[in-house]
Amino acid sequence: AQSVTQLDSHVSVSEGTPVLLRCNYSSSYSPSLFWYVQHPNKGLQLLLKYTSAATLVKGINGFEAEFKKSETSFHLTKPSAHMSDAAEYFCVVSPYNFNKFYFGSGTKLNVKP
Amino acid sequence: EAGVAQSPRYKIIEKRQSVAFWCNPISGHATLYWYQQILGQGPKLLIQFQNNGVVDDSQLPKDRFSAERLKGVDSTLKIQPAKLEDSAVYLCASSFTSGENTEAFFGQGTRLTVV
């Protein structure tokens, strides 16, 4: 069975401080993992993806995520938050060769001035 | 390259009316998905097509929802009759392959409000 758990529904940080959005997954098969961002009234944009290469994945806008198989985690981080990072973030798992995408429930990131 | 196109962007209908959404995937993408995203939740897969065949429609409420992809390119999703709980954003996505290089590309969605 495949599932994704985003541990925080809301995260609030101050501008310039680090961001940590947590994601745990369950997959019966070697997964690909993704983080998507959704700004208000906008479509889903891919931030980064893990596909069994390097476990530390760098994405757009300074975000990165580390795949930890032993912990079944794929947490998203950014060293310094910007006001424009305020959005909803979704962790997604895709089991190998299944061409299916399972979403977490999302984490809303609020960035305070 | 052009992205996934969806129309309309917004739709307001009364309950028990019918509505249809249209999606044109990225050229060459064999797999097409329709997702439902209720406010405050993550997208939920309604139906998945591979070319013009249905791969997975286990979460589609078939008494009121239908979808087709007749020529294996664009697709329509229909709701008839609509209920209040169908208010959501309907997202279309497409992907080009499976295995390690799989990735889903999403349209901007259609926001449906049922009153």
Coordinates of C-alpha atoms in Angstrom, one line a residue:
Chain A
A1 CA 0.0 0.0 0.0
Q2 CA 1.1 3.5 -0.7
S3 CA 0.5 6.5 1.6
V4 CA 2.0 9.9 2.4
T5 CA 1.8 11.6 5.8
Q6 CA 2.6 15.3 6.1
L7 CA 3.2 15.8 9.8
D8 CA 2.2 19.4 10.0
S9 CA -0.8 21.0 8.5
H10 CA 0.5 24.5 9.1
V11 CA 4.0 25.8 9.6
S12 CA 4.8 29.5 10.4
V13 CA 8.3 30.9 10.1
S14 CA 9.8 34.4 10.1
E15 CA 11.4 35.7 6.9
G16 CA 15.0 34.8 6.8
T17 CA 14.7 31.8 9.1
P18 CA 15.0 28.1 8.1
V19 CA 12.0 26.1 6.7
L20 CA 11.4 22.5 7.5
L21 CA 8.3 20.7 6.1
R22 CA 8.1 17.0 7.2
C23 CA 6.9 14.1 5.1
N24 CA 6.8 10.4 5.8
Y25 CA 5.8 7.8 3.2
S26 CA 4.9 4.2 2.9
S27 CA 5.4 2.3 -0.4
S28 CA 5.5 -1.3 -1.3
Y29 CA 7.8 -0.6 -4.2
S30 CA 10.9 1.6 -4.6
P31 CA 9.3 5.0 -4.9
S32 CA 9.9 8.2 -6.6
L33 CA 9.2 11.1 -4.3
F34 CA 8.2 14.7 -5.2
W35 CA 7.5 18.0 -3.6
Y36 CA 5.0 20.3 -5.3
V37 CA 4.0 23.8 -4.4
Q38 CA 0.6 25.5 -4.9
H39 CA 0.3 29.2 -4.6
P40 CA -3.3 30.6 -4.1
N41 CA -5.4 30.1 -7.3
K42 CA -2.4 28.7 -9.1
G43 CA -1.6 25.2 -10.4
L44 CA 0.8 22.7 -8.9
Q45 CA 4.4 23.4 -9.6
L46 CA 7.1 20.8 -9.2
L47 CA 9.8 21.9 -6.7
L48 CA 12.0 18.8 -6.8
K49 CA 12.0 15.0 -7.2
Y50 CA 13.9 12.0 -6.0
T51 CA 14.3 9.1 -8.4
S52 CA 16.9 6.7 -6.7
A53 CA 19.9 8.8 -7.6
A54 CA 21.5 11.1 -5.0
T55 CA 19.6 11.1 -1.7
L56 CA 20.0 14.8 -1.3
V57 CA 17.9 16.5 -4.0
K58 CA 18.1 20.2 -4.9
G59 CA 15.2 21.9 -6.3
I60 CA 14.0 25.4 -7.5
N61 CA 14.0 28.5 -5.3
G62 CA 16.6 27.2 -2.9
F63 CA 14.6 24.2 -1.6
E64 CA 16.1 20.8 -1.1
A65 CA 15.0 17.5 0.3
E66 CA 16.8 14.4 1.7
F67 CA 15.6 10.9 1.0
K68 CA 16.1 8.7 4.1
K69 CA 15.1 5.1 3.4
S70 CA 15.6 3.9 7.0
E71 CA 13.3 6.6 8.3
T72 CA 10.9 6.5 5.3
S73 CA 11.2 10.3 5.2
F74 CA 11.5 13.0 2.6
H75 CA 11.6 16.3 4.5
L76 CA 11.7 19.6 2.6
T77 CA 14.1 22.3 3.8
K78 CA 15.2 25.8 2.9
P79 CA 17.9 27.7 4.7
S80 CA 16.2 31.1 4.6
A81 CA 12.5 31.7 4.0
H82 CA 11.3 34.4 1.7
M83 CA 7.9 36.0 1.7
S84 CA 7.2 34.6 -1.7
D85 CA 7.5 31.0 -0.2
A86 CA 4.1 31.4 1.5
A87 CA 2.0 28.7 -0.2
E88 CA 0.8 25.1 0.3
Y89 CA 3.3 22.3 -0.2
F90 CA 2.4 18.7 -1.1
C91 CA 4.6 15.6 -0.7
V92 CA 3.9 13.0 -3.4
V93 CA 4.9 9.4 -3.7
S94 CA 4.9 7.4 -7.0
P95 CA 5.7 3.7 -6.7
Y96 CA 8.3 2.5 -9.2
N97 CA 6.8 1.6 -12.6
F98 CA 3.2 2.3 -11.5
N99 CA 2.8 5.7 -13.0
K100 CA 0.5 6.7 -10.1
F101 CA 0.9 9.7 -7.8
Y102 CA -0.3 9.7 -4.2
F103 CA -0.6 13.0 -2.4
G104 CA -0.2 14.0 1.2
S105 CA -2.8 16.3 2.8
G106 CA -0.5 19.3 2.4
T107 CA 1.3 21.8 4.6
K108 CA 0.5 25.5 4.5
L109 CA 3.6 27.6 5.0
N110 CA 3.1 31.1 6.4
V111 CA 6.1 33.5 6.3
K112 CA 6.0 36.4 8.7
P113 CA 7.8 39.7 8.0
Chain B
E1 CA 6.5 23.3 -24.6
A2 CA 2.9 24.0 -23.9
G3 CA 1.5 22.8 -20.6
V4 CA -1.6 21.0 -19.6
A5 CA -4.6 23.1 -20.6
Q6 CA -7.9 23.1 -18.7
S7 CA -11.1 25.0 -19.2
P8 CA -13.1 26.6 -17.8
R9 CA -11.1 28.1 -14.9
Y10 CA -14.2 28.7 -12.8
K11 CA -17.7 27.4 -12.8
I12 CA -20.7 28.1 -10.6
I13 CA -23.8 25.9 -10.9
E14 CA -26.8 25.0 -8.9
K15 CA -27.2 21.6 -7.3
R16 CA -28.7 19.0 -9.6
Q17 CA -27.4 20.7 -12.7
S18 CA -24.7 19.2 -14.9
V19 CA -21.3 20.4 -15.7
A20 CA -18.3 19.4 -17.9
F21 CA -14.6 20.1 -17.8
W22 CA -12.1 19.8 -20.5
C23 CA -8.4 19.0 -20.5
N24 CA -5.8 18.9 -23.2
P25 CA -2.6 17.2 -21.9
I26 CA 1.0 17.8 -23.0
S27 CA 1.6 16.5 -26.5
G28 CA 2.8 12.9 -26.5
H29 CA 1.8 12.2 -22.9
A30 CA 0.1 8.8 -22.9
T31 CA -1.2 9.0 -19.3
L32 CA -3.9 11.4 -18.2
Y33 CA -5.3 11.9 -14.7
W34 CA -8.2 13.7 -13.2
Y35 CA -7.9 14.7 -9.6
Q36 CA -10.4 16.3 -7.2
Q37 CA -9.0 18.7 -4.6
I38 CA -11.5 19.7 -1.9
L39 CA -10.6 22.8 0.1
G40 CA -8.0 22.0 2.8
Q41 CA -7.2 18.5 1.4
G42 CA -4.6 17.0 -1.0
P43 CA -5.7 16.1 -4.5
K44 CA -7.5 12.7 -4.8
L45 CA -7.3 10.7 -8.0
L46 CA -10.6 10.2 -9.7
I47 CA -9.6 8.5 -12.9
Q48 CA -6.5 7.6 -14.8
F49 CA -6.3 6.9 -18.6
Q50 CA -3.5 5.2 -20.5
N51 CA -4.1 6.4 -24.1
N52 CA -7.9 6.0 -24.5
G53 CA -8.3 3.2 -22.0
V54 CA -9.2 3.5 -18.3
V55 CA -6.4 2.3 -16.0
D56 CA -8.0 3.2 -12.6
D57 CA -11.4 4.6 -11.9
S58 CA -11.9 3.0 -8.4
Q59 CA -12.4 6.4 -6.7
L60 CA -14.8 7.8 -9.3
P61 CA -18.4 8.2 -8.1
K62 CA -19.8 6.5 -11.2
D63 CA -23.4 7.3 -10.4
R64 CA -22.8 10.9 -11.2
F65 CA -19.3 11.3 -12.6
S66 CA -18.1 10.2 -16.0
A67 CA -15.0 10.8 -18.1
E68 CA -13.8 10.0 -21.5
R69 CA -10.7 10.3 -23.6
L70 CA -12.0 9.0 -26.9
K71 CA -9.0 9.7 -29.2
G72 CA -6.3 9.2 -26.5
V73 CA -5.6 12.9 -26.5
D74 CA -7.9 15.4 -24.8
S75 CA -10.4 14.4 -22.1
T76 CA -13.7 15.6 -20.6
L77 CA -15.0 15.0 -17.1
K78 CA -18.7 15.4 -16.5
I79 CA -20.8 15.6 -13.3
Q80 CA -24.5 14.9 -13.6
P81 CA -26.3 15.8 -11.4
A82 CA -24.0 17.9 -9.2
K83 CA -24.2 17.9 -5.4
L84 CA -23.0 20.5 -2.9
E85 CA -20.1 18.3 -1.9
D86 CA -18.8 18.3 -5.4
S87 CA -17.5 21.8 -4.8
A88 CA -13.8 21.5 -5.4
V89 CA -10.9 22.2 -7.7
Y90 CA -10.7 19.6 -10.5
L91 CA -7.1 19.1 -11.7
C92 CA -6.0 17.5 -14.8
A93 CA -2.5 16.1 -15.1
S94 CA -0.5 14.1 -17.7
S95 CA 2.7 12.1 -17.6
F96 CA 5.0 10.7 -20.3
T97 CA 6.5 7.5 -18.9
S98 CA 6.7 5.2 -16.0
G99 CA 9.8 4.0 -14.1
E100 CA 12.3 6.3 -12.7
N101 CA 11.6 9.2 -15.0
T102 CA 7.9 9.5 -14.3
E103 CA 6.6 12.9 -13.5
A104 CA 3.1 14.4 -13.5
F105 CA 2.5 17.8 -15.0
F106 CA -0.6 19.6 -13.8
G107 CA -3.0 22.1 -15.3
Q108 CA -4.2 25.1 -13.4
G109 CA -7.5 23.4 -12.5
T110 CA -11.2 24.2 -12.7
R111 CA -12.7 25.6 -9.6
L112 CA -16.3 24.3 -9.3
T113 CA -18.8 25.9 -6.9
V114 CA -22.1 24.1 -6.4
V115 CA -24.8 26.3 -4.7

